[in-house]
XYZ file of N, CA and C in Angstrom:
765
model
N 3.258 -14.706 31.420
C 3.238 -13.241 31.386
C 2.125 -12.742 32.306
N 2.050 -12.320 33.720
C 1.537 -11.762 34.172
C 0.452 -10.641 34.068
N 1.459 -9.685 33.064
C 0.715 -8.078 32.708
C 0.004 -8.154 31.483
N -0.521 -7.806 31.269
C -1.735 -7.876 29.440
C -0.599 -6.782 28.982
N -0.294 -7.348 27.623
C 0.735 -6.362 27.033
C -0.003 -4.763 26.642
N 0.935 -3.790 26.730
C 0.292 -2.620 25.989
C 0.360 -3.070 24.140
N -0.127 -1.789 23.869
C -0.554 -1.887 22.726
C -0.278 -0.564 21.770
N 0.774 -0.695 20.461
C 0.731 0.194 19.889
C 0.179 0.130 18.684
N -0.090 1.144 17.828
C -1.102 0.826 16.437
C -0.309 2.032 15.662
N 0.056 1.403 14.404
C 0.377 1.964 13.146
C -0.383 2.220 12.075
N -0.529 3.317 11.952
C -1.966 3.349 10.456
C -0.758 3.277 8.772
N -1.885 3.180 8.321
C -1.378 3.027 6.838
C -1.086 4.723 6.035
N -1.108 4.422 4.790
C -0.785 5.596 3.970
C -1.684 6.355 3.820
N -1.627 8.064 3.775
C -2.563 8.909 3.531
C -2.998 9.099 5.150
N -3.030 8.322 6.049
C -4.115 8.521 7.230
C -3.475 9.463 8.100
N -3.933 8.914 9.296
C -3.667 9.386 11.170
C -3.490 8.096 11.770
N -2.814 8.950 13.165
C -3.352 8.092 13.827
C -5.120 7.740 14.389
N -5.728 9.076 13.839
C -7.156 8.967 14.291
C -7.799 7.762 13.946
N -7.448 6.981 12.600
C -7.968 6.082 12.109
C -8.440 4.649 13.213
N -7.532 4.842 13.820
C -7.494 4.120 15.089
C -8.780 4.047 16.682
N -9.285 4.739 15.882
C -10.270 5.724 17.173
C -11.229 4.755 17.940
N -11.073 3.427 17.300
C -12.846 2.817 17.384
C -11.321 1.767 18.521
N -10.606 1.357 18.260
C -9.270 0.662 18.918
C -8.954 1.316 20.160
N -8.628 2.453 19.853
C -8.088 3.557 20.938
C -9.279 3.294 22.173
N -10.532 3.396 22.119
C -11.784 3.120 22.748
C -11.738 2.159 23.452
N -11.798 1.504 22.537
C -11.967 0.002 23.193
C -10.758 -0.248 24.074
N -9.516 -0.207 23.913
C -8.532 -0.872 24.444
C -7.995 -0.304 25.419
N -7.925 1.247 25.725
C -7.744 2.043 26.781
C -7.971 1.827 28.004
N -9.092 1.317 28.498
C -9.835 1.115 29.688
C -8.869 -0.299 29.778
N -7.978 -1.093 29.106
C -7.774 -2.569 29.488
C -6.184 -2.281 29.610
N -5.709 -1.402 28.520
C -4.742 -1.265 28.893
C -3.279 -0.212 28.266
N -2.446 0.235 28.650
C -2.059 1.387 27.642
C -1.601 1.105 25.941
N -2.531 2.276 25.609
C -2.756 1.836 24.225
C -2.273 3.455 23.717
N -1.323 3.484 22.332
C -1.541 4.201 21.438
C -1.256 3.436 20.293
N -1.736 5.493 19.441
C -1.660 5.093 18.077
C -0.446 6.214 17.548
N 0.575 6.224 16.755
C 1.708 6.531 16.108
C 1.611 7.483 15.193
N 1.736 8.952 15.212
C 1.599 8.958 13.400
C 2.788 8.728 12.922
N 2.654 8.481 11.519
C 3.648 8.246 10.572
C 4.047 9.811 10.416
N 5.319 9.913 9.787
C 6.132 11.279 9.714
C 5.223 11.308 8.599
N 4.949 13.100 8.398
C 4.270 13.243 7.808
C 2.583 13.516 7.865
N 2.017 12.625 8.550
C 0.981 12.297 8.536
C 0.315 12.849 10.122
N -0.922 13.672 10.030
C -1.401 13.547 11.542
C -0.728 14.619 11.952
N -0.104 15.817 11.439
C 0.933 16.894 12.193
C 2.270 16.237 12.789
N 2.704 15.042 12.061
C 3.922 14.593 12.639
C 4.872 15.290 11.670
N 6.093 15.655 11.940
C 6.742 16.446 11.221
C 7.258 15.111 9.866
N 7.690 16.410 8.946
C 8.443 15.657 7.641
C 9.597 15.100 8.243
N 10.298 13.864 7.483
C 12.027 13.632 8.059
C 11.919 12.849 6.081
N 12.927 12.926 6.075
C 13.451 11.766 5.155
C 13.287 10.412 5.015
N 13.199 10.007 3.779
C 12.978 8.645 3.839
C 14.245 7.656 4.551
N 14.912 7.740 4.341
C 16.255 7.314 4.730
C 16.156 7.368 6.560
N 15.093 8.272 6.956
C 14.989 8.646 8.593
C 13.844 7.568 9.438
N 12.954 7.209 8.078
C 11.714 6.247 9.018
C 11.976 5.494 9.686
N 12.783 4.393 9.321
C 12.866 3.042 10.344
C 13.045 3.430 11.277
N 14.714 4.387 11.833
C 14.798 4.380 12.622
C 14.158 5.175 13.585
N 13.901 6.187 12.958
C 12.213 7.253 13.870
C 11.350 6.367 14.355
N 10.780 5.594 13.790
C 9.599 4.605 14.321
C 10.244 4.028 15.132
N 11.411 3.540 14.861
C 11.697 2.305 15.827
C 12.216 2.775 17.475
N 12.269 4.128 17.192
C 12.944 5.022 18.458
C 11.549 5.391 19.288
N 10.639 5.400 18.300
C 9.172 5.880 19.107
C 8.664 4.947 19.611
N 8.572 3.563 19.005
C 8.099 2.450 19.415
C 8.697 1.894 21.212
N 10.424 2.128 20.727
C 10.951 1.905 22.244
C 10.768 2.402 22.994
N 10.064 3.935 22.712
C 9.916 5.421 24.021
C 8.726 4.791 24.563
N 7.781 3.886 23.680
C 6.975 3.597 24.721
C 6.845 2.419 25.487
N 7.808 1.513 25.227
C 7.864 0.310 25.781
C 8.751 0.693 26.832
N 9.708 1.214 26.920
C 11.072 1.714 27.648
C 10.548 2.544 28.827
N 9.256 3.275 28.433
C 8.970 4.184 29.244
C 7.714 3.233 30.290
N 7.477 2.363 30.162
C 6.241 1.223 31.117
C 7.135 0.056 30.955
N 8.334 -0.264 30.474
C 9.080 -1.387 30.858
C 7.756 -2.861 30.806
N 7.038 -2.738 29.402
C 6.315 -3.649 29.814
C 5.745 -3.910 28.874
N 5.874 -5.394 28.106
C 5.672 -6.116 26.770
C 4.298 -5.345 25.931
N 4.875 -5.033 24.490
C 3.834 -4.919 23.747
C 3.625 -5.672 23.227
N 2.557 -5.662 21.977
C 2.223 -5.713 21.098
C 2.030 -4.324 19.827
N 2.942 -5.237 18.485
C 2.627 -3.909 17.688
C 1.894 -4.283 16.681
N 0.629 -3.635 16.122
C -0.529 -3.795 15.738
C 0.084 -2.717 14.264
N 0.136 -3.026 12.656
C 0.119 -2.403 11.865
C -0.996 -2.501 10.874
N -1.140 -1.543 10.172
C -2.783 -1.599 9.063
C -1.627 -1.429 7.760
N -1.781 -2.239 6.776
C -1.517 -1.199 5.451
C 0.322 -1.698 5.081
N 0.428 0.339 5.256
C 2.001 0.241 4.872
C 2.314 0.161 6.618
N 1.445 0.761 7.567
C 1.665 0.195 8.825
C 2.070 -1.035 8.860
N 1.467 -1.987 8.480
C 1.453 -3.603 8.898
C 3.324 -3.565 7.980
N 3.628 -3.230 6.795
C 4.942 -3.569 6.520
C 6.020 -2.747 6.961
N 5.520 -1.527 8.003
C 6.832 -0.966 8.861
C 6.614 -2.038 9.953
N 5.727 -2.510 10.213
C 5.626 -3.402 11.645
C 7.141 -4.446 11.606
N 6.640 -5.375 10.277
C 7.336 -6.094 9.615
C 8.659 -6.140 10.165
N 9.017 -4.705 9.301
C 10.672 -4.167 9.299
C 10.722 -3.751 11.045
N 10.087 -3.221 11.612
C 10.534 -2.758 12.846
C 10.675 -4.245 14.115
N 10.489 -5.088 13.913
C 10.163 -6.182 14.693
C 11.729 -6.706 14.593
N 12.285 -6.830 13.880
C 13.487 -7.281 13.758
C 14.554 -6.741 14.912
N 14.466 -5.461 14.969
C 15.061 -5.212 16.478
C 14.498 -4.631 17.469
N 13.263 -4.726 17.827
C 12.399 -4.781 18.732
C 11.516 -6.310 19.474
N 12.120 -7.503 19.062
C 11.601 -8.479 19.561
C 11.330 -8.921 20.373
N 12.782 -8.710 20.933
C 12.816 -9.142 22.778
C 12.097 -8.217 23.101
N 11.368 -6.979 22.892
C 10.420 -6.257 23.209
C 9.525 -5.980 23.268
N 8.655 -6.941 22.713
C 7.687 -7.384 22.204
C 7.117 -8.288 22.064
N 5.660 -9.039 23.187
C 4.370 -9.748 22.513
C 4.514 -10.093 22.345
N 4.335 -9.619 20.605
C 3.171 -10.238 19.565
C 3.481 -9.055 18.129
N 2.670 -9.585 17.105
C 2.788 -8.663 16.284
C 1.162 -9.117 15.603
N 0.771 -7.543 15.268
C -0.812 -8.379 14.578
C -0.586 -7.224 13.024
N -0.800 -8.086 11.983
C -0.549 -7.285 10.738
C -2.605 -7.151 9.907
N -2.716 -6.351 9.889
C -4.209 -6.063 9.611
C -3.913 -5.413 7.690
N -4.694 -6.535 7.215
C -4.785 -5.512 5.528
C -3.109 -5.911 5.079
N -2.279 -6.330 5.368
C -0.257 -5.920 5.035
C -0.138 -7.431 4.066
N 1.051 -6.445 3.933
C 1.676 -7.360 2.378
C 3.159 -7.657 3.134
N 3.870 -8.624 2.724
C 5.517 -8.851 2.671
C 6.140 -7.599 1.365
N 5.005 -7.038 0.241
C 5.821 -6.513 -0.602
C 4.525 -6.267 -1.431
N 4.392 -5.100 -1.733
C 3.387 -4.176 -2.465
C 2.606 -4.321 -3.578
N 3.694 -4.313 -4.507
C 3.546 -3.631 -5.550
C 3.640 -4.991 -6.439
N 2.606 -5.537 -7.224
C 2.546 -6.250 -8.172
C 4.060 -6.882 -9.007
N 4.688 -7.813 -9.135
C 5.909 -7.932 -9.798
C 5.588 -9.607 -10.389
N 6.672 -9.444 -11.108
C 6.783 -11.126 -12.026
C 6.625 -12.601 -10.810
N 7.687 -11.919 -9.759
C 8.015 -13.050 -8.840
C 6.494 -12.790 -7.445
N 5.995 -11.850 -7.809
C 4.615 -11.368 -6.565
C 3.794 -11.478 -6.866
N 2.491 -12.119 -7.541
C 1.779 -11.861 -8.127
C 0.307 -11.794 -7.012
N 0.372 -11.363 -5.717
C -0.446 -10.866 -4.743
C -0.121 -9.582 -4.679
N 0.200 -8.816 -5.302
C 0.214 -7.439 -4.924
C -0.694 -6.348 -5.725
N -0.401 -5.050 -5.333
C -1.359 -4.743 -5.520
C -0.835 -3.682 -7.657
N -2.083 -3.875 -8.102
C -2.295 -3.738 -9.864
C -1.757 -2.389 -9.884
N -1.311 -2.426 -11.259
C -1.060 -1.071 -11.674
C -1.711 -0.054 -11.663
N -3.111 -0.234 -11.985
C -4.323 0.401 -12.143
C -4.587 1.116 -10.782
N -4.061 0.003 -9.253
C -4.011 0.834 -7.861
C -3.319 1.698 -7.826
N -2.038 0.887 -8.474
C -0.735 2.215 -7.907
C -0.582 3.496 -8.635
N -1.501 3.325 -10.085
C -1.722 4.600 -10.623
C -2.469 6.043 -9.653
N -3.885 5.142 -9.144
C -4.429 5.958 -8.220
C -3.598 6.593 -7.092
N -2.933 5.963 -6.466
C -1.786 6.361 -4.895
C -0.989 7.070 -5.995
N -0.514 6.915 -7.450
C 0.616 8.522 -7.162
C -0.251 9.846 -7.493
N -1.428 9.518 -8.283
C -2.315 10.725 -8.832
C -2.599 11.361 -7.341
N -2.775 10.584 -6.489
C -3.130 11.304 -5.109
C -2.430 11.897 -4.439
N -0.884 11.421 -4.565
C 0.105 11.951 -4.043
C 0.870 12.881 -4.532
N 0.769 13.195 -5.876
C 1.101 14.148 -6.898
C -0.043 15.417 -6.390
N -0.881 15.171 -6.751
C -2.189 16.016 -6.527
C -2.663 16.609 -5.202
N -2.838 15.621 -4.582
C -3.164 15.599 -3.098
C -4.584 16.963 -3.098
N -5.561 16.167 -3.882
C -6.583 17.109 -3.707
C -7.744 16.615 -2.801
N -8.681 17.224 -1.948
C -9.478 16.549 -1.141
C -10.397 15.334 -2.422
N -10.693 16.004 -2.749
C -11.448 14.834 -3.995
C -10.970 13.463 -4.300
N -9.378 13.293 -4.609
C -8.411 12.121 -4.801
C -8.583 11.720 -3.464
N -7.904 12.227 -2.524
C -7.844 11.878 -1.632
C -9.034 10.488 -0.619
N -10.438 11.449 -0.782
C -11.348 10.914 -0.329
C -11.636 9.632 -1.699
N -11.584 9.548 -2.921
C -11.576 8.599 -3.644
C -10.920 7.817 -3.418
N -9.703 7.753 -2.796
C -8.744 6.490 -1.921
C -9.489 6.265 -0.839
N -9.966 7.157 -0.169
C -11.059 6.579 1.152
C -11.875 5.488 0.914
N -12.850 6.131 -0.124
C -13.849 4.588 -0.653
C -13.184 3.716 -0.948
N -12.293 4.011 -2.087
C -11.742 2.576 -2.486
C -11.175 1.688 -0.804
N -10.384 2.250 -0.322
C -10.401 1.336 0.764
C -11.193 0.997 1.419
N -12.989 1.218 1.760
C -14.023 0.539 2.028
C -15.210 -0.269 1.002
N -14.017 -0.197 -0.262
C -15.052 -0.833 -1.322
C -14.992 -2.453 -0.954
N -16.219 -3.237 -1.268
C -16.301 -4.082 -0.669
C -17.074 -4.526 0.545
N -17.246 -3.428 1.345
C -17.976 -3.518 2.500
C -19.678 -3.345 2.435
N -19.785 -2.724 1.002
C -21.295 -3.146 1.194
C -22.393 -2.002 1.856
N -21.278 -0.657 2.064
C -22.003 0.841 2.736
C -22.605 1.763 2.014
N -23.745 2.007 2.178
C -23.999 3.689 1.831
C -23.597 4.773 1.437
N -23.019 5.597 0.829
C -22.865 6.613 0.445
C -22.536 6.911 1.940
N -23.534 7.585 2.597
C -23.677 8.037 3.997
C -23.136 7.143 4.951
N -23.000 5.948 4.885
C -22.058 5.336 6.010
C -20.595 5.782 5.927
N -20.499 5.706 4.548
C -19.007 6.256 3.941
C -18.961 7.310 4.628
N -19.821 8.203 4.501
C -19.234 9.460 5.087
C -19.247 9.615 6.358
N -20.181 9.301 7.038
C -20.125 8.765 8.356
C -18.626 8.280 9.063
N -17.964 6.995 8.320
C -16.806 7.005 8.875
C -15.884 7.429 9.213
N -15.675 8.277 7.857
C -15.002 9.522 7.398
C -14.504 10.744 8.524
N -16.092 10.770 8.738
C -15.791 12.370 9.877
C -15.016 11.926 11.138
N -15.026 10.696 11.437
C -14.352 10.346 12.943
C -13.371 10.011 12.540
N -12.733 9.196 11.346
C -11.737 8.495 11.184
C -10.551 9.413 10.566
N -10.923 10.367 9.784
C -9.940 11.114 9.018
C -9.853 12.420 9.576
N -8.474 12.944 10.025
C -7.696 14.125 10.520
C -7.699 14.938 9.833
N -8.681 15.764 9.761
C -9.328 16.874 8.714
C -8.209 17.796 8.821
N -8.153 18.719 10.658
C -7.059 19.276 10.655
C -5.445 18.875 10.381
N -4.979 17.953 10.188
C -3.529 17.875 9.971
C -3.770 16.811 8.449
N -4.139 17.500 7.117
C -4.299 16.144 6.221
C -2.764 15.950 5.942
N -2.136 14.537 5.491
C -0.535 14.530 5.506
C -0.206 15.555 4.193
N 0.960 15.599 4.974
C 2.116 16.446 3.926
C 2.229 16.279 2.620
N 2.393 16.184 1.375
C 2.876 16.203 0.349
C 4.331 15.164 0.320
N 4.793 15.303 1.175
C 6.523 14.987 1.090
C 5.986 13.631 1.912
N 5.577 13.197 2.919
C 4.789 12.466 3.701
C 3.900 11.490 2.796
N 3.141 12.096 1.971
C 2.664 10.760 0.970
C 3.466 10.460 0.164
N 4.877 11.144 -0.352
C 5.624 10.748 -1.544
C 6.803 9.839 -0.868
N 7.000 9.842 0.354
C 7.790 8.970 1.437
C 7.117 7.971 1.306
N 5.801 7.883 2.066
C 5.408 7.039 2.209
C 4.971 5.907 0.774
N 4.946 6.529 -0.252
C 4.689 6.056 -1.288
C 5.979 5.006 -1.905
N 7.002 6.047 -1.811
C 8.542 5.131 -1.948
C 8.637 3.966 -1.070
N 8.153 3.889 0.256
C 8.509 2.818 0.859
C 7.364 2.066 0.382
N 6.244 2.291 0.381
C 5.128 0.852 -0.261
C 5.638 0.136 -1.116
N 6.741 1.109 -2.516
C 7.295 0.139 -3.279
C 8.321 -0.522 -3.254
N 9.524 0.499 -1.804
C 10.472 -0.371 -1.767
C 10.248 -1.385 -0.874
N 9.598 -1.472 0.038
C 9.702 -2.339 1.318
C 9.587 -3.965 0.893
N 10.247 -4.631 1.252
C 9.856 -6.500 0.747
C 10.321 -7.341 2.037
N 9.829 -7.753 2.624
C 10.126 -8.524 3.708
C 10.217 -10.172 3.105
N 9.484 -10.414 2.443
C 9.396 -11.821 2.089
C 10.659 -13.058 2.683
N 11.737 -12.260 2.139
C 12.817 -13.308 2.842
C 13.334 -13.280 4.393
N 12.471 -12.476 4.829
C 12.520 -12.467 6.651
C 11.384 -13.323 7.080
N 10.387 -13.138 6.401
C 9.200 -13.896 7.497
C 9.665 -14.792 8.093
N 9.997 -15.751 7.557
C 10.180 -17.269 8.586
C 11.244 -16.911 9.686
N 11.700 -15.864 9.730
C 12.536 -15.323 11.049
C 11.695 -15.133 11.957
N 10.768 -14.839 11.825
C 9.940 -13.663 12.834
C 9.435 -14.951 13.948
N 9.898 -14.708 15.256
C 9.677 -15.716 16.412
C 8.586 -15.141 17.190
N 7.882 -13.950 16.891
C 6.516 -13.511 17.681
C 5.241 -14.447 16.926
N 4.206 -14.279 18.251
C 3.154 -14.727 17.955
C 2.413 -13.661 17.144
N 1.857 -14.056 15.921
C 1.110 -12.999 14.570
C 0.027 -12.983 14.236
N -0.920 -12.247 14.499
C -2.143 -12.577 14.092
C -2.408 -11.785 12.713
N -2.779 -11.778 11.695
C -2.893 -11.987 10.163
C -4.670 -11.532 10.074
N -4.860 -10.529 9.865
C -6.319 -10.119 9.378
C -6.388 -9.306 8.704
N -7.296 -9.942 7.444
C -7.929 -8.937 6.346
C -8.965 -9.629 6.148
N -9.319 -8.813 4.870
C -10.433 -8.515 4.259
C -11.019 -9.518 2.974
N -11.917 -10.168 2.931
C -11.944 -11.032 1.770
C -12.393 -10.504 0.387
N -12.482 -9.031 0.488
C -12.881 -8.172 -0.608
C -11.881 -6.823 -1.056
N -10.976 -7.333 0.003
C -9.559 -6.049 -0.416
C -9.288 -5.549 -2.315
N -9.470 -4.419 -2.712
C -8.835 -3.916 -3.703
C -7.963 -3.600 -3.379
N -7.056 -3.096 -2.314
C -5.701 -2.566 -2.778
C -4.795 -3.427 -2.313
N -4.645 -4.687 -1.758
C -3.579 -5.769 -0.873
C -4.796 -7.094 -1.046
N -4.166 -7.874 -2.197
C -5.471 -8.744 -2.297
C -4.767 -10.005 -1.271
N -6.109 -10.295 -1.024
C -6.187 -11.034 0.053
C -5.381 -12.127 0.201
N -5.028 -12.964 -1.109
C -4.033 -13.903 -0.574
C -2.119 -13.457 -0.568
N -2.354 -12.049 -0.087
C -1.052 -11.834 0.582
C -1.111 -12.160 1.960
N -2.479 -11.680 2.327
C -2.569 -11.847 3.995
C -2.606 -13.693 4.127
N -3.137 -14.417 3.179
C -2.833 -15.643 3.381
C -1.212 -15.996 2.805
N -0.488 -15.244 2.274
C 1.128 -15.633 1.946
C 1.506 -15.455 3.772
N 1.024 -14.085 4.117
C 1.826 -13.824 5.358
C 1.886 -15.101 6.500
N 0.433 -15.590 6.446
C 0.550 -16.824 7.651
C 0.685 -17.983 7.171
N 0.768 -18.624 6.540
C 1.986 -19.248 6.184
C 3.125 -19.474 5.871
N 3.721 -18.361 5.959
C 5.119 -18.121 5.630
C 5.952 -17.513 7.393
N 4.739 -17.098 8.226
C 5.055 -16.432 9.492
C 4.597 -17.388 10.821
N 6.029 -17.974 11.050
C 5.630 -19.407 11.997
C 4.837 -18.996 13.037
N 4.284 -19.430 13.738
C 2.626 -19.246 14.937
C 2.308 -18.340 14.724
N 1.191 -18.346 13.188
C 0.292 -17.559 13.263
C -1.013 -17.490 12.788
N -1.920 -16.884 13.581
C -3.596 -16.998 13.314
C -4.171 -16.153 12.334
N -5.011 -17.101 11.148
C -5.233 -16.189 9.865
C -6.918 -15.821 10.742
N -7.244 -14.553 10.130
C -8.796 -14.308 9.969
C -9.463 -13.556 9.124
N -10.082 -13.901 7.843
C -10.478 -13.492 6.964
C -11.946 -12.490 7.546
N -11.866 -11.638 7.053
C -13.405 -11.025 7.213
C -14.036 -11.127 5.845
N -15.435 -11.675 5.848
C -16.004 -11.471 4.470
C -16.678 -10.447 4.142
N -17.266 -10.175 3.044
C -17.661 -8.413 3.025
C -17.210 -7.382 3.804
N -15.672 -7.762 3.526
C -14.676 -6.628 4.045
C -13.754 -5.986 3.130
N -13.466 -5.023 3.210
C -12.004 -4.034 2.707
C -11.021 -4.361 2.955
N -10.502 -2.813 2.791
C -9.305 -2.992 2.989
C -8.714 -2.996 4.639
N -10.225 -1.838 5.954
C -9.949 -1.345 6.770
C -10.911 -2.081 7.362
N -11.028 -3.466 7.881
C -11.577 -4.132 8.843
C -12.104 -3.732 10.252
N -11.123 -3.189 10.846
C -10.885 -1.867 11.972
C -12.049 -1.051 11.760
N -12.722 -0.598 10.973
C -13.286 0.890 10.458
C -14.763 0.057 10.455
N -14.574 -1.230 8.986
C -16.387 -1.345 8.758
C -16.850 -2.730 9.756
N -15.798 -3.161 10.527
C -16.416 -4.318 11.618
C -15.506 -4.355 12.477
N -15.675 -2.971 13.386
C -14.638 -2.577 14.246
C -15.133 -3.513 15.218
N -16.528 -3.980 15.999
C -16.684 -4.847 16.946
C -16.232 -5.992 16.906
N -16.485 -6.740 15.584
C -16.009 -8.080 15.479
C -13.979 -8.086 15.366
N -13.857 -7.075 14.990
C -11.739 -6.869 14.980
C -11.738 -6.567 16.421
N -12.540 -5.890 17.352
C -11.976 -5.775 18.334
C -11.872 -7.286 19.597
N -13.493 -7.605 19.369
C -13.465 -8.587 19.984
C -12.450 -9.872 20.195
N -12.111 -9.933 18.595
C -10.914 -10.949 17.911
C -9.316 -10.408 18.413
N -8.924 -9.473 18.284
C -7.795 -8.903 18.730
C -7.737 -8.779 19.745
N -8.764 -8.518 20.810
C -8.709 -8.854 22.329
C -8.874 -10.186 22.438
N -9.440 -11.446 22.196
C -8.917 -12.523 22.600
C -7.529 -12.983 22.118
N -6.802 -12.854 20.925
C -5.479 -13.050 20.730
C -4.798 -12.365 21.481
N -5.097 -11.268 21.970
C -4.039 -10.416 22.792
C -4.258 -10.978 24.413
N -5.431 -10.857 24.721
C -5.451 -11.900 26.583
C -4.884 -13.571 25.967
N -4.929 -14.210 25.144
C -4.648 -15.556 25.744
C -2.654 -15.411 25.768
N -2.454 -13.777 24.675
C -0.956 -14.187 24.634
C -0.154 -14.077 26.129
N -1.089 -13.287 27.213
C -0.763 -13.236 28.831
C -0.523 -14.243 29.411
N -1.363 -15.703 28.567
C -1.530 -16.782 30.120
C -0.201 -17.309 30.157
């Protein structure tokens, strides 16, 4: 492969694409990079649940279609399990796939027992029911619990990372909420013929960590990397060390 692939980035639930900002930085100057919002989310309009896949998967091609020239698609979250689902007919179009924080399948069950507790998913509907800045930002921490910050670092992140002006929709977190619980990839992984790189957090509350170890082993050529005294948003509290790491998986996938 000649060209260093571009690069697209999917954020998770509740966010932006702003979340992306410390990525967007870094990777711009090397090579074309965005970040997606989710419907809903970020001033992207509402659509139906029944409308995501193929919305994403139409946006994803506008930008590969439009530079005719291999990505990589980079998901966080419920990002990392639209990645999942969208890779299936975007392959030949694609890299690589890097899943940051993602599950094959959410939500705690008899046959899952890496997913995430009741006690989480109580919090994500009170927030999504509610959708008050208070809930809201209480899902913020919780997704940097673990990392070991300040009060004030917290907030610190906060102001750059979260899309004050466009917070998501109502209909947008209750979408997005339905798919966290419907989505299950599990019986696709061993399909997936891209190269995967697999990073989380060794202190995740909401996607405990040995999903991200189900994913690479179950997802043929692919590189696990645990962060320790990390979250849920690796990206956010050791954006140098994720970037550094995601730029060498992404240049050696060129040679």
């Amino acid at each position: 492969m000649s060209l260093l692939p571009n690069i697209i980035f999917l954020h998770g639930w509740g966010q932006s694409a702003q979340i992306w900002h410390q990525q967007v930085k870094h990777f711009s100057p090397l090579t074309r990079t965005y970040a997606i919002n989710l419907p809903g989310h970020g001033g992207a309009c509402d659509i139906t649940q029944e409308q995501w896949i193929s919305h994403l998967t139409r946006e994803v091609e506008h930008h590969i279609n439009t530079h005719q020239q291999p990505t990589i698609l980079v998901g966080w979250s419920l990002g990392g399990q639209l990645a999942l689902t969208l890779q299936a007919a975007l392959q030949d179009k694609l890299a690589g796939l890097a899943l940051v924080s993602t599950t094959p399948t959410f939500r705690q069950q008899r046959d899952w027992l890496h997913g995430c507790s009741d006690e989480v998913w109580q919090e994500f509907e009170q927030a999504s029911q509610q959708q008050t800045p208070k809930l809201m930002q209480r899902f913020f921490q919780m997704m940097l619990y673990g990392d070991k910050l300040s009060r004030k670092d917290m907030q610190n992140i906060a102001k750059t990372a979260v899309h004050k002006e466009y917070p998501p929709t109502k209909q947008g977190l209750t979408t997005g909420l339905n798919l966290l619980s419907d989505l299950d990839n599990r019986a696709f992984l061993g399909d997936i013929q891209l190269p995967t790189l697999v990073i989380h957090g060794a202190q995740d509350v909401i996607v405990p960590t040995k999903a991200g170890q189900y994913l690479a082993a179950h997802i043929p050529n692919t590189q696990l990397q645990i962060f320790e005294d990390c979250g849920h948003a690796p990206f956010l509290t050791h954006h140098v060390a994720f970037n550094q790491l995601l730029e060498s998986w992404w240049k050696n996938l060129s040679m």
